[in-house]
Coordinates of C-alpha atoms in Angstrom, one line a residue:
Chain A
E1 CA 0.0 0.0 0.0
L2 CA 1.3 3.4 -1.0
K3 CA 1.7 5.8 1.9
V4 CA 2.4 9.5 1.4
E5 CA 3.9 11.8 3.9
Q6 CA 4.1 15.6 3.4
N7 CA 6.0 17.9 5.6
P8 CA 5.6 20.3 7.0
L9 CA 1.8 20.2 7.5
F10 CA 1.7 23.8 8.4
L11 CA 4.0 26.5 7.1
S12 CA 3.9 30.2 7.9
M13 CA 6.4 32.2 5.9
Q14 CA 7.1 35.9 5.3
E15 CA 6.7 37.4 1.9
G16 CA 9.9 37.3 -0.1
K17 CA 11.3 34.2 1.6
N18 CA 12.0 30.8 0.0
Y19 CA 10.9 27.5 1.3
T20 CA 10.4 23.8 0.3
I21 CA 7.6 21.4 0.9
Y22 CA 8.6 17.8 0.9
C23 CA 6.6 14.8 -0.3
N24 CA 7.9 11.3 0.6
Y25 CA 6.1 8.2 -0.6
S26 CA 6.6 4.6 0.4
T27 CA 6.6 2.5 -2.8
T28 CA 7.5 2.9 -6.4
S29 CA 5.6 5.5 -8.4
D30 CA 6.2 6.7 -11.9
R31 CA 3.8 9.7 -11.9
L32 CA 3.1 12.4 -9.3
Y33 CA 0.8 15.4 -9.2
W34 CA 0.9 18.5 -7.2
Y35 CA -2.5 20.2 -6.4
R36 CA -3.4 23.5 -4.8
Q37 CA -6.6 24.1 -2.8
D38 CA -7.7 27.6 -1.8
P39 CA -10.0 27.8 1.3
G40 CA -13.5 26.7 0.4
K41 CA -12.5 25.9 -3.1
S42 CA -11.8 22.9 -5.2
L43 CA -8.4 21.3 -5.9
E44 CA -6.5 22.7 -8.9
S45 CA -3.8 20.8 -10.7
L46 CA -0.4 22.5 -10.6
F47 CA 2.1 20.0 -12.0
V48 CA 2.5 16.5 -13.2
L49 CA 5.9 14.9 -12.9
L50 CA 6.4 11.9 -15.2
S51 CA 10.0 10.7 -14.8
N52 CA 13.0 10.6 -12.5
G53 CA 14.6 14.0 -12.4
A54 CA 11.6 15.8 -13.8
V55 CA 11.4 19.4 -13.0
K56 CA 8.5 21.7 -13.7
Q57 CA 8.3 25.5 -12.9
E58 CA 5.5 28.0 -13.1
G59 CA 5.9 31.4 -11.6
R60 CA 7.3 31.2 -8.1
L61 CA 6.7 27.4 -7.8
M62 CA 9.0 24.7 -8.9
A63 CA 8.4 21.0 -8.5
S64 CA 10.8 18.1 -8.8
L65 CA 10.8 14.4 -8.6
D66 CA 13.4 11.8 -7.5
T67 CA 11.9 8.4 -8.0
K68 CA 14.9 6.6 -6.6
A69 CA 14.6 8.5 -3.3
R70 CA 10.8 8.4 -3.5
L71 CA 10.7 12.1 -3.0
S72 CA 9.1 15.1 -4.6
T73 CA 9.7 18.7 -3.6
L74 CA 7.7 21.9 -4.2
H75 CA 10.0 24.9 -3.9
I76 CA 8.6 28.3 -3.3
T77 CA 10.7 31.3 -4.4
A78 CA 10.2 34.8 -3.0
A79 CA 6.7 34.0 -1.6
V80 CA 3.8 36.3 -2.1
H81 CA 0.5 36.4 -0.3
D82 CA -1.4 34.9 -3.2
L83 CA 0.4 31.7 -2.7
S84 CA -1.4 31.1 0.6
A85 CA -3.3 27.8 0.1
T86 CA -3.1 24.1 0.9
Y87 CA -0.8 22.1 -1.3
F88 CA -1.2 18.4 -1.9
C89 CA 1.1 15.9 -3.5
A90 CA -0.4 12.7 -5.1
P91 CA 1.8 10.0 -6.5
I92 CA 0.1 7.2 -8.4
S93 CA 0.2 3.7 -6.9
S94 CA 1.7 0.7 -8.6
G95 CA 0.0 -2.6 -9.2
S96 CA -3.2 -3.4 -11.0
A97 CA -5.5 -0.6 -9.6
R98 CA -3.4 2.5 -10.2
Q99 CA -4.9 5.4 -8.4
L100 CA -3.6 8.7 -6.9
T101 CA -2.8 8.6 -3.2
F102 CA -3.0 12.0 -1.7
G103 CA -0.8 13.4 1.1
S104 CA -2.3 15.1 4.1
G105 CA -1.6 18.5 2.6
T106 CA 0.6 21.4 3.6
Q107 CA -1.2 24.5 4.6
L108 CA 0.9 27.5 3.6
T109 CA 0.3 31.0 4.9
V110 CA 2.4 33.8 3.5
L111 CA 2.5 36.8 5.9
P112 CA 3.1 40.3 4.7
Chain B
D1 CA -12.4 24.7 -19.3
V2 CA -13.4 21.5 -17.6
K3 CA -16.3 21.9 -15.3
V4 CA -17.3 19.5 -12.6
T5 CA -20.4 20.5 -10.9
Q6 CA -21.6 19.1 -7.6
S7 CA -25.3 19.6 -6.9
S8 CA -25.1 20.6 -3.2
R9 CA -22.4 22.6 -1.6
Y10 CA -23.8 22.1 2.0
L11 CA -26.1 19.5 3.3
V12 CA -27.3 18.7 6.8
K13 CA -28.9 15.3 7.4
R14 CA -30.0 13.2 10.3
T15 CA -28.6 9.8 11.3
G16 CA -30.2 7.1 9.3
E17 CA -31.3 9.3 6.4
K18 CA -30.5 8.4 2.8
V19 CA -28.3 10.9 1.1
F20 CA -27.6 11.5 -2.6
L21 CA -24.7 13.5 -3.8
E22 CA -24.8 14.3 -7.5
C23 CA -21.9 15.2 -9.8
V24 CA -21.9 16.2 -13.4
Q25 CA -18.9 16.8 -15.7
D26 CA -19.0 18.5 -19.1
M27 CA -15.8 17.3 -20.7
D28 CA -16.8 13.8 -21.9
H29 CA -14.3 12.2 -19.4
E30 CA -14.5 8.5 -19.2
N31 CA -13.5 8.3 -15.6
M32 CA -15.2 9.7 -12.5
F33 CA -14.3 9.5 -8.9
W34 CA -15.6 10.2 -5.4
Y35 CA -13.2 11.3 -2.7
R36 CA -13.7 12.2 0.9
Q37 CA -11.6 14.9 2.4
D38 CA -11.0 15.1 6.2
P39 CA -8.5 17.4 8.0
G40 CA -5.1 15.7 8.4
L41 CA -6.1 12.7 6.2
G42 CA -5.9 14.3 2.8
L43 CA -8.2 12.8 0.2
R44 CA -9.3 9.2 0.3
L45 CA -10.9 7.4 -2.6
I46 CA -14.4 6.0 -2.0
Y47 CA -15.4 4.7 -5.5
F48 CA -14.5 5.3 -9.1
S49 CA -16.1 4.5 -12.4
Y50 CA -14.4 4.0 -15.7
D51 CA -17.5 3.6 -17.8
V52 CA -21.3 3.9 -17.7
K53 CA -22.7 1.3 -15.2
M54 CA -19.2 0.3 -14.2
K55 CA -17.8 0.9 -10.7
E56 CA -14.8 0.0 -8.7
K57 CA -14.3 0.2 -4.9
G58 CA -11.6 2.6 -3.7
D59 CA -9.9 2.6 -0.3
I60 CA -13.0 3.4 1.9
P61 CA -16.1 2.1 0.2
E62 CA -17.9 0.9 3.3
G63 CA -21.2 2.7 3.9
Y64 CA -21.3 4.1 0.4
S65 CA -22.6 3.1 -3.0
V66 CA -22.5 4.8 -6.4
S67 CA -24.5 5.0 -9.6
R68 CA -23.4 5.9 -13.1
E69 CA -26.3 5.7 -15.5
K70 CA -24.9 8.4 -17.9
K71 CA -21.4 9.2 -18.9
E72 CA -21.5 12.7 -17.5
R73 CA -23.2 11.9 -14.2
F74 CA -21.8 10.1 -11.1
S75 CA -23.8 9.8 -7.9
L76 CA -22.7 8.9 -4.4
I77 CA -25.2 7.4 -2.1
L78 CA -25.2 7.0 1.6
E79 CA -27.9 4.4 2.3
S80 CA -28.1 5.2 6.0
A81 CA -26.0 8.2 7.0
S82 CA -24.0 8.1 10.2
T83 CA -22.2 10.8 12.1
N84 CA -18.8 9.4 11.1
Q85 CA -19.7 10.3 7.5
T86 CA -19.7 14.0 8.3
S87 CA -17.1 15.2 5.8
M88 CA -16.3 17.1 2.6
Y89 CA -17.0 15.0 -0.5
L90 CA -15.2 15.8 -3.7
C91 CA -16.1 14.5 -7.1
A92 CA -13.5 14.4 -9.9
S93 CA -13.2 13.3 -13.5
S94 CA -10.4 12.5 -15.9
F95 CA -9.4 11.0 -19.2
P96 CA -7.3 7.9 -18.9
H97 CA -3.5 8.3 -18.8
G98 CA -1.8 5.7 -20.9
G99 CA -3.1 2.4 -19.7
D100 CA -4.3 3.9 -16.4
Y101 CA -7.8 4.9 -15.5
T102 CA -6.5 7.9 -13.6
G103 CA -5.1 10.9 -15.5
E104 CA -5.1 14.5 -14.4
L105 CA -8.1 14.9 -12.0
F106 CA -10.4 17.8 -12.4
F107 CA -12.4 18.4 -9.2
G108 CA -15.7 19.9 -8.3
E109 CA -16.0 22.4 -5.5
G110 CA -17.1 19.8 -3.0
S111 CA -20.2 19.0 -0.9
R112 CA -19.9 19.5 2.8
L113 CA -22.1 17.0 4.5
T114 CA -23.0 17.2 8.2
V115 CA -24.8 14.2 9.8
L116 CA -26.5 15.0 13.1

């Protein structure tokens, strides 16, 4: 069974600072998504990472995947208030019934 | 843009009542999913469907059933609601990805159910 651990679960950071959210998962996975959820809103897909060493960037967010270490990171550069949200990673499980398994989420608050 | 619409944003029901949560998507996606979201637990898959009238159990199907009579519509049914089913329910849809049922998921805005 695939288990996903995100850390930190809560993150307060000041505007302009950099930080990284970590997503560790327990078994082999060859595809991983990052989602964003604003309060009271639905989840929105940010990135899909498809191979070892994959890196995707959009704006102040950069995601990477290391399948050998079973680790994905979401790096935030020069945070702004608009990035305040909950971020979820979701690797796909292996085996016959391949489904996304979601982490618990990281609630990010960017303070002015 | 993909639109996944859930019929009720907020519901309050009593223990033992039957509850229907409806979900409609407008992008002709083959696959539809029901998740439950609880604080600290992330999203957990209840059921999914990869075709009309087809359904598969997810990780936590107990106490739930589903119905997919049309491609665009996927319903979650709680036959006899209990207080431990108080939660946020999220519907999602996707095209397949390669040989997988699950591609990029597009989510509805959620239905917050309170069972008293």
